[in-house]
Tab-separated table of C-alpha atoms in Angstrom:
chain	number	residue	atom	x	y	z
A	1	GLY	CA	-234.368	-6.265	92.288
A	2	THR	CA	-232.068	-6.674	89.305
A	3	SER	CA	-229.189	-5.060	91.212
A	4	ARG	CA	-229.657	-7.449	94.159
A	5	ASN	CA	-229.762	-10.397	91.746
A	6	MET	CA	-226.639	-9.225	90.028
A	7	ARG	CA	-224.816	-8.937	93.385
A	8	SER	CA	-226.170	-12.332	94.333
A	9	GLY	CA	-225.011	-13.706	90.996
A	10	THR	CA	-221.546	-12.207	91.521
A	11	LEU	CA	-221.351	-13.727	94.998
A	12	THR	CA	-222.435	-17.072	93.605
A	13	THR	CA	-219.882	-16.822	90.839
A	14	ARG	CA	-217.111	-16.033	93.318
A	15	TRP	CA	-218.093	-18.872	95.617
A	16	SER	CA	-218.168	-21.158	92.607
A	17	SER	CA	-214.735	-19.936	91.672
A	18	LEU	CA	-213.437	-20.856	95.152
A	19	GLN	CA	-215.015	-24.266	94.788
A	20	PHE	CA	-213.407	-24.528	91.390
A	21	VAL	CA	-209.964	-23.752	92.829
A	22	THR	CA	-210.588	-26.233	95.578
A	23	ASN	CA	-211.463	-28.924	93.097
A	24	VAL	CA	-208.386	-28.181	91.042
A	25	LYS	CA	-206.220	-28.386	94.164
A	26	TRP	CA	-207.679	-31.366	95.923
A	27	ASN	CA	-209.934	-33.322	93.511
A	28	GLU	CA	-207.444	-33.348	90.668
A	29	VAL	CA	-209.803	-31.895	87.997
A	30	PRO	CA	-208.076	-32.223	84.607
A	31	LEU	CA	-206.304	-29.061	83.597
A	32	ARG	CA	-208.217	-28.621	80.323
A	33	THR	CA	-211.499	-28.829	82.257
A	34	ALA	CA	-210.238	-26.144	84.589
A	35	VAL	CA	-209.246	-23.934	81.680
A	36	ARG	CA	-212.611	-24.356	80.013
A	37	ALA	CA	-214.364	-23.531	83.246
A	38	TYR	CA	-212.240	-20.455	83.675
A	39	TRP	CA	-212.875	-19.119	80.181
A	40	GLY	CA	-216.569	-19.894	80.591
A	41	VAL	CA	-216.769	-17.207	83.262
A	42	PRO	CA	-217.510	-13.663	82.135
A	43	SER	CA	-214.335	-11.654	81.597
A	44	ARG	CA	-215.280	-9.117	84.257
A	45	GLU	CA	-215.132	-11.889	86.885
A	46	ARG	CA	-211.800	-13.392	85.789
A	47	PRO	CA	-209.507	-11.023	87.801
A	48	MET	CA	-211.494	-11.840	90.939
A	49	ILE	CA	-211.196	-15.547	90.221
A	50	ARG	CA	-207.441	-15.207	89.795
A	51	TRP	CA	-207.218	-13.383	93.157
A	52	ILE	CA	-209.269	-16.043	94.899
A	53	ALA	CA	-207.216	-18.786	93.299
A	54	VAL	CA	-203.927	-17.282	94.451
A	55	ALA	CA	-205.182	-16.729	98.034
A	56	ALA	CA	-206.683	-20.170	98.341
A	57	SER	CA	-203.608	-21.791	96.870
A	58	CYS	CA	-201.453	-20.044	99.473
A	59	VAL	CA	-203.697	-21.149	102.314
A	60	PHE	CA	-203.788	-24.739	101.194
A	61	SER	CA	-200.062	-24.726	100.517
A	62	LEU	CA	-199.384	-23.542	104.075
A	63	TRP	CA	-201.676	-26.237	105.473
A	64	SER	CA	-199.893	-28.851	103.444
A	65	PHE	CA	-196.457	-27.386	104.331
A	66	ALA	CA	-197.144	-27.409	108.074
A	67	SER	CA	-198.453	-30.925	107.954
A	68	HIS	CA	-195.946	-32.612	105.713
A	69	ALA	CA	-192.812	-30.494	105.147
A	70	VAL	CA	-191.464	-29.878	108.673
A	71	THR	CA	-188.250	-31.528	109.855
A	72	ILE	CA	-186.505	-31.124	113.204
A	73	GLU	CA	-182.874	-31.901	113.863
A	74	PRO	CA	-180.872	-31.852	117.142
A	75	LEU	CA	-178.419	-29.030	117.746
A	76	PRO	CA	-174.751	-30.008	117.349
A	77	GLY	CA	-173.342	-31.594	120.510
A	78	SER	CA	-176.741	-31.919	122.151
A	79	THR	CA	-176.836	-35.738	122.189
A	80	PRO	CA	-175.412	-37.757	123.801
A	81	GLN	CA	-174.398	-35.682	126.836
A	82	THR	CA	-173.403	-36.149	130.486
A	83	THR	CA	-173.456	-33.608	133.307
A	84	CYS	CA	-173.315	-33.504	137.106
A	85	PHE	CA	-176.356	-34.214	139.303
A	86	SER	CA	-178.976	-31.430	139.573
A	87	CYS	CA	-177.212	-29.785	136.665
A	88	VAL	CA	-178.074	-28.520	133.217
A	89	PHE	CA	-176.089	-29.827	130.271
A	90	PRO	CA	-172.961	-28.130	128.886
A	91	ASN	CA	-174.484	-27.922	125.380
A	92	PRO	CA	-178.072	-26.711	124.888
A	93	VAL	CA	-180.653	-29.474	124.511
A	94	GLY	CA	-182.531	-28.165	121.489
A	95	VAL	CA	-183.528	-28.518	117.862
A	96	THR	CA	-183.611	-26.587	114.628
A	97	VAL	CA	-186.936	-26.709	112.753
A	98	ARG	CA	-186.705	-26.492	108.972
A	99	GLY	CA	-189.075	-26.308	106.044
A	100	ALA	CA	-189.130	-28.335	102.829
A	101	SER	CA	-186.296	-26.308	101.318
A	102	GLY	CA	-184.192	-26.443	104.469
A	103	GLU	CA	-185.068	-22.934	105.590
A	104	PRO	CA	-185.464	-22.336	109.385
A	105	LEU	CA	-189.066	-21.933	110.502
A	106	ALA	CA	-190.082	-19.451	113.198
A	107	GLY	CA	-193.130	-19.810	115.430
A	108	VAL	CA	-193.229	-23.613	115.488
A	109	ALA	CA	-194.223	-25.153	118.845
A	110	VAL	CA	-191.741	-27.812	119.953
A	111	THR	CA	-192.524	-30.022	122.956
A	112	PHE	CA	-189.650	-31.523	124.959
A	113	THR	CA	-190.749	-34.556	126.981
A	114	ALA	CA	-188.730	-36.417	129.633
A	115	GLN	CA	-189.101	-40.178	129.331
A	116	SER	CA	-187.758	-41.100	132.824
A	117	ASN	CA	-187.322	-39.743	136.357
A	118	TYR	CA	-183.595	-39.240	135.881
A	119	VAL	CA	-183.906	-36.250	133.545
A	120	GLY	CA	-186.571	-33.557	133.899
A	121	MET	CA	-187.554	-30.473	131.950
A	122	VAL	CA	-187.441	-27.116	133.736
A	123	ARG	CA	-189.897	-24.288	133.204
A	124	PHE	CA	-187.978	-21.103	133.705
A	125	ASP	CA	-191.161	-19.180	134.482
A	126	ASP	CA	-192.093	-21.573	137.295
A	127	PHE	CA	-189.676	-21.080	140.146
A	128	CYS	CA	-190.561	-23.926	142.466
A	129	CYS	CA	-188.182	-26.633	143.511
A	130	VAL	CA	-188.961	-29.493	141.098
A	131	ALA	CA	-188.498	-30.412	137.445
A	132	TYR	CA	-191.330	-31.260	135.066
A	133	GLY	CA	-192.174	-33.981	132.539
A	134	GLU	CA	-192.509	-31.699	129.515
A	135	VAL	CA	-192.224	-28.121	128.322
A	136	THR	CA	-193.269	-26.481	125.056
A	137	VAL	CA	-191.013	-23.899	123.427
A	138	THR	CA	-191.682	-21.858	120.275
A	139	THR	CA	-188.895	-21.522	117.723
A	140	GLY	CA	-187.295	-18.153	117.163
A	141	ALA	CA	-186.356	-16.443	113.926
A	142	ASN	CA	-183.456	-18.888	113.516
A	143	GLY	CA	-185.793	-21.871	113.812
A	144	VAL	CA	-184.200	-22.949	117.093
A	145	ALA	CA	-186.085	-24.120	120.188
A	146	ILE	CA	-184.214	-25.033	123.377
A	147	GLY	CA	-185.595	-26.928	126.351
A	148	THR	CA	-183.725	-26.813	129.659
A	149	ALA	CA	-183.075	-30.367	130.805
A	150	LEU	CA	-181.968	-31.110	134.384
A	151	THR	CA	-180.583	-34.307	135.894
A	152	THR	CA	-182.769	-35.424	138.803
A	153	PHE	CA	-183.722	-38.155	141.274
A	154	ILE	CA	-180.540	-40.280	141.575
A	155	PRO	CA	-176.928	-39.428	140.560
A	156	GLY	CA	-175.217	-41.599	137.961
A	157	GLU	CA	-178.364	-42.511	136.006
A	158	SER	CA	-179.440	-41.838	132.413
A	159	GLY	CA	-182.609	-40.897	130.585
A	160	VAL	CA	-184.091	-39.842	127.275
A	161	VAL	CA	-185.770	-36.595	126.258
A	162	THR	CA	-187.771	-36.382	123.030
A	163	ALA	CA	-188.529	-33.285	120.982
A	164	SER	CA	-191.689	-33.292	118.873
A	165	ALA	CA	-193.508	-30.910	116.534
A	166	ASP	CA	-196.624	-31.298	114.408
A	167	GLY	CA	-195.911	-33.040	111.132
A	168	ALA	CA	-192.324	-33.980	112.001
A	169	ALA	CA	-190.607	-37.102	113.242
A	170	ASP	CA	-189.522	-36.980	116.906
A	171	VAL	CA	-185.899	-36.391	117.892
A	172	ALA	CA	-184.425	-38.257	120.890
A	173	PHE	CA	-181.673	-36.971	123.210
A	174	ALA	CA	-179.590	-39.467	125.211
A	175	LEU	CA	-178.757	-37.692	128.472
A	176	SER	CA	-177.073	-38.933	131.634
A	177	SER	CA	-175.842	-37.849	135.064
A	178	SER	CA	-172.430	-38.395	136.591
A	179	THR	CA	-172.050	-39.064	140.323
A	180	GLN	CA	-170.527	-35.640	140.953
A	181	ARG	CA	-172.889	-33.373	142.842
A	182	ALA	CA	-172.850	-30.296	145.018
A	183	THR	CA	-172.907	-31.107	148.738
A	184	THR	CA	-172.148	-27.618	150.052
A	185	ILE	CA	-173.365	-24.134	149.151
A	186	ALA	CA	-171.177	-21.265	150.366
A	187	VAL	CA	-172.086	-17.569	150.311
A	188	VAL	CA	-169.833	-15.547	148.011
A	189	GLY	CA	-171.488	-12.124	147.819
A	190	GLY	CA	-174.535	-10.008	148.516
A	191	ALA	CA	-174.978	-10.914	152.183
A	192	GLY	CA	-176.142	-8.304	154.688
A	193	GLN	CA	-177.488	-5.822	152.146
A	194	PHE	CA	-179.991	-3.069	152.886
A	195	ALA	CA	-182.708	-1.854	150.517
A	196	GLN	CA	-185.710	0.424	150.821
A	197	THR	CA	-188.973	-1.413	150.300
A	198	GLY	CA	-189.999	-1.329	146.648
A	199	THR	CA	-186.453	-0.741	145.362
A	200	PHE	CA	-183.835	-3.118	144.019
A	201	PHE	CA	-180.962	-4.419	146.100
A	202	ALA	CA	-177.629	-2.956	145.037
A	203	ALA	CA	-176.074	-6.340	144.200
A	204	PRO	CA	-177.294	-9.866	143.449
A	205	TRP	CA	-176.760	-12.774	145.821
A	206	LYS	CA	-173.938	-15.131	144.885
A	207	VAL	CA	-173.184	-18.637	146.105
A	208	ARG	CA	-170.559	-21.228	145.211
A	209	LEU	CA	-171.445	-24.894	144.712
A	210	LEU	CA	-168.848	-27.338	146.067
A	211	ASP	CA	-168.658	-31.126	145.974
A	212	ALA	CA	-167.518	-33.389	148.826
A	213	ALA	CA	-163.873	-32.783	147.878
A	214	GLY	CA	-164.315	-29.002	148.022
A	215	GLN	CA	-164.166	-28.589	144.246
A	216	PRO	CA	-166.564	-26.229	142.395
A	217	VAL	CA	-169.437	-27.866	140.493
A	218	PRO	CA	-170.279	-25.931	137.288
A	219	ASN	CA	-173.721	-26.150	135.605
A	220	THR	CA	-175.504	-26.806	138.917
A	221	MET	CA	-178.970	-25.235	139.116
A	222	VAL	CA	-179.817	-23.238	142.238
A	223	SER	CA	-183.171	-21.979	143.512
A	224	PHE	CA	-183.302	-18.698	145.429
A	225	TYR	CA	-186.343	-18.257	147.698
A	226	ALA	CA	-186.794	-14.834	149.310
A	227	GLY	CA	-190.485	-14.742	150.195
A	228	GLY	CA	-190.181	-15.188	153.956
A	229	TYR	CA	-192.016	-17.785	155.990
A	230	GLY	CA	-195.499	-17.154	157.347
A	231	GLY	CA	-195.062	-13.388	157.157
A	232	ALA	CA	-192.444	-13.548	159.915
A	233	MET	CA	-189.638	-11.946	157.933
A	234	SER	CA	-188.986	-9.192	155.460
A	235	SER	CA	-189.212	-10.407	151.884
A	236	ALA	CA	-187.904	-9.839	148.379
A	237	THR	CA	-189.083	-10.835	144.903
A	238	PHE	CA	-187.566	-11.751	141.543
A	239	ASN	CA	-189.691	-10.266	138.761
A	240	SER	CA	-192.727	-10.379	141.095
A	241	ASN	CA	-192.027	-14.002	142.075
A	242	ASP	CA	-190.765	-15.312	145.425
A	243	TRP	CA	-188.541	-17.780	143.561
A	244	GLY	CA	-185.510	-17.102	141.379
A	245	PHE	CA	-183.066	-19.464	139.727
A	246	ALA	CA	-179.513	-19.525	138.438
A	247	VAL	CA	-176.984	-21.916	136.914
A	248	ALA	CA	-173.438	-22.110	138.296
A	249	ASP	CA	-170.663	-20.865	136.009
A	250	ALA	CA	-167.280	-22.482	135.360
A	251	ASP	CA	-166.127	-21.514	138.875
A	252	GLY	CA	-169.213	-23.028	140.479
A	253	ILE	CA	-170.727	-19.600	141.250
A	254	ALA	CA	-174.475	-19.087	140.829
A	255	THR	CA	-175.758	-15.492	140.718
A	256	SER	CA	-179.368	-14.696	141.593
A	257	PRO	CA	-181.606	-12.550	139.367
A	258	ALA	CA	-182.052	-8.932	140.417
A	259	ALA	CA	-184.175	-8.756	143.586
A	260	ARG	CA	-186.621	-6.082	144.718
A	261	ALA	CA	-187.199	-5.424	148.426
A	262	GLY	CA	-190.698	-6.436	149.490
A	263	ALA	CA	-192.688	-6.157	152.694
A	264	ILE	CA	-191.129	-4.911	155.926
A	265	VAL	CA	-191.722	-7.320	158.783
A	266	GLY	CA	-189.186	-6.525	161.455
A	267	ASP	CA	-186.357	-5.439	159.081
A	268	VAL	CA	-184.414	-8.741	158.738
A	269	GLY	CA	-185.045	-11.236	155.936
A	270	TYR	CA	-183.361	-14.285	154.456
A	271	VAL	CA	-183.000	-15.664	150.966
A	272	ASP	CA	-182.502	-19.426	150.911
A	273	ALA	CA	-180.195	-20.674	148.162
A	274	ALA	CA	-180.705	-24.404	147.592
A	275	LEU	CA	-179.936	-27.134	145.099
A	276	LYS	CA	-182.764	-27.230	142.539
A	277	ALA	CA	-183.206	-31.022	142.601
A	278	PRO	CA	-182.112	-32.945	145.730
A	279	VAL	CA	-181.094	-36.589	145.733
A	280	ASP	CA	-184.098	-38.841	146.288
A	281	GLY	CA	-184.645	-39.217	150.022
A	282	GLU	CA	-182.213	-36.450	151.022
A	283	ALA	CA	-182.626	-32.810	151.939
A	284	ALA	CA	-181.250	-30.370	149.385
A	285	PRO	CA	-178.038	-28.574	150.434
A	286	SER	CA	-178.894	-24.947	151.165
A	287	VAL	CA	-177.637	-21.794	152.819
A	288	PRO	CA	-179.532	-18.744	154.198
A	289	ILE	CA	-178.335	-15.259	153.220
A	290	GLU	CA	-179.386	-12.361	155.431
A	291	PHE	CA	-180.704	-9.055	154.090
A	292	HIS	CA	-182.475	-5.986	155.493
A	293	VAL	CA	-185.503	-4.025	154.287
A	294	VAL	CA	-186.024	-0.485	155.590
A	295	PRO	CA	-188.803	2.080	155.049
A	296	TYR	CA	-186.610	5.104	154.305
A	297	ALA	CA	-184.535	6.196	151.322
A	298	ILE	CA	-180.924	5.026	151.254
A	299	THR	CA	-178.478	7.711	150.142
A	300	ALA	CA	-175.142	5.995	150.882
A	301	ARG	CA	-173.125	4.921	147.860
A	302	ARG	CA	-169.668	3.998	149.174
A	303	ALA	CA	-168.149	2.701	152.401
A	304	THR	CA	-164.412	2.807	153.127
A	305	LEU	CA	-162.627	0.888	155.874
A	306	VAL	CA	-160.785	3.518	157.905
A	307	SER	CA	-159.183	1.312	160.566
A	308	ALA	CA	-159.244	-2.266	161.832
A	309	PRO	CA	-157.609	-4.353	164.557
A	310	PRO	CA	-154.698	-6.700	163.777
A	311	ASP	CA	-155.848	-9.644	161.681
A	312	SER	CA	-155.025	-12.276	164.314
A	313	LEU	CA	-156.690	-12.623	167.703
A	314	MET	CA	-156.264	-15.138	170.504
A	315	THR	CA	-159.274	-17.120	171.695
A	316	GLY	CA	-160.979	-15.708	174.753
A	317	THR	CA	-159.757	-12.148	174.182
A	318	PHE	CA	-161.099	-8.947	172.641
A	319	ALA	CA	-159.633	-7.110	169.677
A	320	ALA	CA	-157.627	-4.071	170.706
A	321	THR	CA	-159.547	-1.656	168.449
A	322	PRO	CA	-162.902	-1.583	166.614
A	323	TYR	CA	-163.593	-1.756	162.891
A	324	VAL	CA	-164.325	1.736	161.599
A	325	VAL	CA	-165.888	2.607	158.237
A	326	ARG	CA	-166.863	5.903	156.669
A	327	VAL	CA	-170.054	6.157	154.599
A	328	VAL	CA	-170.419	8.770	151.843
A	329	ASN	CA	-172.982	9.609	149.177
A	330	ALA	CA	-172.537	9.811	145.412
A	331	SER	CA	-170.890	13.244	145.798
A	332	GLY	CA	-168.397	11.979	148.365
A	333	GLN	CA	-170.094	13.773	151.259
A	334	PRO	CA	-170.520	11.959	154.620
A	335	VAL	CA	-173.931	10.403	155.229
A	336	ALA	CA	-175.347	10.334	158.748
A	337	GLY	CA	-177.896	7.853	160.063
A	338	MET	CA	-177.160	5.084	157.548
A	339	PRO	CA	-177.102	1.553	159.019
A	340	VAL	CA	-173.872	-0.440	158.826
A	341	ALA	CA	-173.900	-4.142	159.683
A	342	PHE	CA	-170.790	-5.763	161.192
A	343	SER	CA	-170.995	-9.566	161.180
A	344	THR	CA	-168.753	-12.593	161.686
A	345	ASP	CA	-169.177	-16.155	160.467
A	346	CYS	CA	-166.936	-18.087	162.858
A	347	GLY	CA	-168.590	-18.045	166.266
A	348	SER	CA	-166.977	-14.816	167.460
A	349	ALA	CA	-169.199	-11.890	168.381
A	350	PHE	CA	-169.838	-8.140	168.504
A	351	ASP	CA	-171.531	-7.313	171.821
A	352	GLY	CA	-172.458	-10.979	172.209
A	353	ALA	CA	-174.064	-11.342	168.750
A	354	ALA	CA	-172.860	-12.549	165.360
A	355	GLU	CA	-174.133	-9.297	163.827
A	356	GLN	CA	-174.242	-5.732	165.060
A	357	ILE	CA	-175.918	-2.822	163.247
A	358	VAL	CA	-174.526	0.659	163.869
A	359	LEU	CA	-175.788	3.978	162.459
A	360	SER	CA	-173.223	6.317	160.939
A	361	ASP	CA	-172.578	9.563	162.840
A	362	ALA	CA	-172.546	13.144	161.544
A	363	GLN	CA	-169.123	12.601	159.959
A	364	GLY	CA	-170.286	9.373	158.294
A	365	PHE	CA	-168.313	7.126	160.672
A	366	ALA	CA	-169.657	3.838	161.995
A	367	ARG	CA	-167.679	1.987	164.680
A	368	SER	CA	-168.187	-1.634	165.670
A	369	ALA	CA	-168.007	-3.032	169.168
A	370	LEU	CA	-164.753	-4.825	169.979
A	371	LEU	CA	-164.698	-8.255	168.408
A	372	GLU	CA	-164.641	-11.030	171.012
A	373	ALA	CA	-162.783	-14.122	169.812
A	374	SER	CA	-164.312	-17.537	170.350
A	375	VAL	CA	-163.185	-20.853	168.888
A	376	PRO	CA	-160.050	-21.023	166.724
A	377	ALA	CA	-161.020	-20.378	163.120
A	378	MET	CA	-160.369	-18.309	160.024
A	379	CYS	CA	-163.141	-15.718	160.201
A	380	ASN	CA	-164.711	-13.472	157.609
A	381	ILE	CA	-165.674	-10.115	159.069
A	382	ARG	CA	-168.352	-8.680	156.766
A	383	ILE	CA	-169.114	-4.968	156.782
A	384	ASN	CA	-172.242	-4.028	154.859
A	385	ALA	CA	-173.388	-0.428	154.653
A	386	ALA	CA	-176.810	0.503	153.322
A	387	GLY	CA	-176.748	0.971	149.564
A	388	VAL	CA	-173.195	-0.259	149.027
A	389	GLY	CA	-173.901	-3.693	147.528
A	390	ASP	CA	-171.444	-6.438	148.386
A	391	GLY	CA	-169.727	-4.334	151.046
A	392	LEU	CA	-166.360	-5.208	152.586
A	393	VAL	CA	-164.863	-8.501	153.761
A	394	VAL	CA	-161.907	-8.558	156.181
A	395	SER	CA	-160.224	-11.730	157.436
A	396	MET	CA	-159.518	-12.449	161.102
A	397	HIS	CA	-157.483	-15.442	162.282
A	398	VAL	CA	-158.696	-16.529	165.712
A	399	PHE	CA	-155.914	-18.737	167.056
A	400	ASP	CA	-155.345	-21.197	169.856
A	401	PRO	CA	-152.399	-20.054	172.053
A	402	ASN	CA	-151.540	-23.665	172.852
A	403	ALA	CA	-150.979	-24.367	169.144
A	404	VAL	CA	-148.676	-21.422	168.460
A	405	VAL	CA	-145.209	-22.227	167.134
A	406	VAL	CA	-142.301	-19.833	167.687
A	407	THR	CA	-139.462	-20.245	165.185
A	408	PRO	CA	-136.123	-18.380	165.441
A	409	ARG	CA	-135.483	-16.557	162.209
A	410	THR	CA	-131.797	-16.019	163.041
A	411	ALA	CA	-129.272	-17.646	165.350
A	412	TRP	CA	-128.374	-15.911	168.553
A	413	VAL	CA	-126.307	-12.804	167.862
A	414	PHE	CA	-123.567	-12.093	170.398
A	415	ALA	CA	-123.002	-8.441	171.131
A	416	LYS	CA	-119.568	-7.029	171.943
A	417	THR	CA	-120.512	-6.958	175.567
A	418	LYS	CA	-120.234	-10.409	177.062
A	419	HIS	CA	-123.494	-12.289	177.638
A	420	ALA	CA	-125.617	-9.882	175.516
A	421	TYR	CA	-127.946	-11.606	173.009
A	422	GLN	CA	-130.536	-10.764	170.339
A	423	VAL	CA	-132.829	-13.028	168.326
A	424	VAL	CA	-135.790	-12.544	165.944
A	425	VAL	CA	-138.609	-15.110	166.199
A	426	ASP	CA	-141.676	-15.725	163.997
A	427	PHE	CA	-145.104	-16.707	165.326
A	428	THR	CA	-147.416	-19.087	163.479
A	429	GLU	CA	-150.532	-21.111	164.261
A	430	SER	CA	-151.892	-23.747	161.886
A	431	GLY	CA	-149.161	-22.652	159.491
A	432	MET	CA	-150.414	-19.051	159.367
A	433	PRO	CA	-148.601	-15.998	160.742
A	434	ILE	CA	-150.171	-14.334	163.758
A	435	GLN	CA	-149.518	-11.036	165.491
A	436	PRO	CA	-148.721	-11.833	169.132
A	437	ALA	CA	-150.389	-8.835	170.707
A	438	SER	CA	-150.925	-10.912	173.833
A	439	LEU	CA	-147.227	-11.754	174.276
A	440	GLU	CA	-146.667	-10.422	177.783
A	441	ALA	CA	-143.955	-12.383	179.553
A	442	VAL	CA	-140.657	-14.106	179.085
A	443	ASN	CA	-139.540	-16.528	181.791
A	444	VAL	CA	-136.253	-18.251	182.531
A	445	LEU	CA	-135.826	-21.978	183.163
A	446	HIS	CA	-132.559	-22.459	185.026
A	447	ASP	CA	-130.029	-25.085	183.984
A	448	ARG	CA	-129.875	-27.780	186.673
A	449	LEU	CA	-126.080	-27.835	186.495
A	450	SER	CA	-125.857	-24.076	186.834
A	451	PRO	CA	-128.814	-23.076	188.982
A	452	ARG	CA	-127.614	-19.482	189.234
A	453	ALA	CA	-127.505	-18.983	185.455
A	454	GLY	CA	-130.175	-16.664	184.122
A	455	LEU	CA	-131.050	-13.170	182.958
A	456	ALA	CA	-129.488	-10.122	184.458
A	457	SER	CA	-132.658	-8.115	183.665
A	458	PRO	CA	-136.031	-8.593	181.906
A	459	PRO	CA	-135.619	-8.846	178.131
A	460	ALA	CA	-136.731	-6.093	175.810
A	461	ILE	CA	-139.435	-7.309	173.376
A	462	SER	CA	-140.359	-5.530	170.154
A	463	ILE	CA	-143.336	-6.978	168.216
A	464	THR	CA	-143.787	-6.288	164.511
A	465	ASN	CA	-146.686	-8.041	162.790
A	466	GLY	CA	-146.010	-11.774	163.051
A	467	SER	CA	-142.545	-11.570	164.604
A	468	ALA	CA	-140.757	-10.308	167.694
A	469	THR	CA	-137.222	-9.184	168.428
A	470	LEU	CA	-135.824	-10.176	171.841
A	471	ASP	CA	-132.842	-8.360	173.410
A	472	LEU	CA	-131.517	-9.856	176.648
A	473	ARG	CA	-128.458	-9.908	178.906
A	474	ALA	CA	-127.380	-12.902	180.902
A	475	ASN	CA	-125.762	-12.734	184.343
A	476	ASN	CA	-122.139	-13.531	184.911
A	477	THR	CA	-122.703	-17.151	185.971
A	478	PRO	CA	-121.482	-19.582	183.301
A	479	GLY	CA	-123.872	-22.220	182.000
A	480	THR	CA	-126.681	-22.918	179.560
A	481	TYR	CA	-130.284	-21.942	180.233
A	482	ASP	CA	-133.656	-21.924	178.458
A	483	LEU	CA	-135.782	-18.966	177.488
A	484	GLU	CA	-139.541	-19.587	177.680
A	485	ILE	CA	-141.958	-17.459	175.674
A	486	VAL	CA	-145.457	-17.331	177.131
A	487	PHE	CA	-148.846	-16.108	175.936
A	488	TRP	CA	-151.185	-14.851	178.640
A	489	GLY	CA	-154.835	-15.424	177.969
A	490	PRO	CA	-157.666	-17.226	179.771
A	491	SER	CA	-154.927	-19.666	180.838
A	492	ARG	CA	-151.149	-19.409	180.864
A	493	ALA	CA	-149.826	-21.086	177.696
A	494	ARG	CA	-146.180	-21.970	177.152
A	495	VAL	CA	-145.497	-21.820	173.450
A	496	HIS	CA	-141.765	-22.290	172.926
A	497	VAL	CA	-138.414	-22.726	174.606
A	498	LEU	CA	-135.178	-21.325	173.189
A	499	GLN	CA	-131.832	-22.549	174.468
A	500	VAL	CA	-129.415	-19.760	175.264
A	501	PRO	CA	-125.661	-20.561	175.492
């Protein structure tokens, strides 16, 4: 019984000591009273009282510190700021949280709140297509918390974002949007890739943001959605989420996060890259990027273009030769049975389609169908082999024969033999050189005053890339006549007339 009472007395003494410390701290007990109370306690209890006093003082000091000694200040250059529409700001919108002595404080919750529709706060862990009114960010070891602010709703407007933390005065950021905005999203890289389900794609998807004048728009935020629609397509995920995001760099290029191949539903899938925040009342500019998900392991590591047709092709005709690539593994050995996708973005076709998939043979070769030219355009021929990442891009100029210009590079050269001539001519269309593989005939237009003037024999034509050398001999009838150069295609097209003395 005595032992229990002694323990009870000790407990009571310690609780009294805590109350004593509390009174000293908060009720402003005179110091001499505190000292007398302390020395009135048995000596064996004094160390415990000192321990309790120190602990309690620390606790109460922290409470007081958190409530009354926190200051927040904006990061340099964070306010005021202007950026393009649907863009983040060039300088981080953030604060530094400091204690009473100016030291940075870690672990402080800072809430960034948008005060208007023209600037929103973005949650990087929520990948949907809108911005939010507020986000809360915890300071790091350097006392810094950054909230990602995005211009929204209407271009050319301004708004305010406030940063707040318990026990500190709010900080306001004056933020505004210019009228510049991205109106076009163009695919730069990653299109046509293959990946085995459950594995990562070899390369990220890249797009370039362009304004109405065709200039890149840095700082623009882009959403990447790769989840498929209604289970109708193969899918991909970004860190287990259907949505990913990126901010365009100084060249206007936005690069997606790493993507993992998801479900296989028919092999083909699309990731939609779109502007994060569209203009109020308008659809967001977007572009689909095709990819493929397969159920088997991909062992290819490199694809090399072995041969290709000339890089200019007349509308309504087929390329003379196919595109041929060779697929090898990490050891440089040929890989058979790997899919290779040949695609074009300008209306031309492989076997009637914009994309053709061919499996590599035993030697690792994959050959496309002959490219059929359609409307005049500058085409990108993309060749994507399984496991090779961005793959290969080859240009093809599909030209209109009626718009071809033939320009003599040299004046007529007279040979020693009378009436023998040679001239070199260059072929261009829309200011670009073309290879006139379809140049098939040279005709003579007789001079009205000398109807018998003309060629003694058909001219010899030698074509080299974008030029041709013509060797011809006139007959013995004096006079001046014209030389007509003709392309033969779906229709006969006269492209130029040279006057021969």
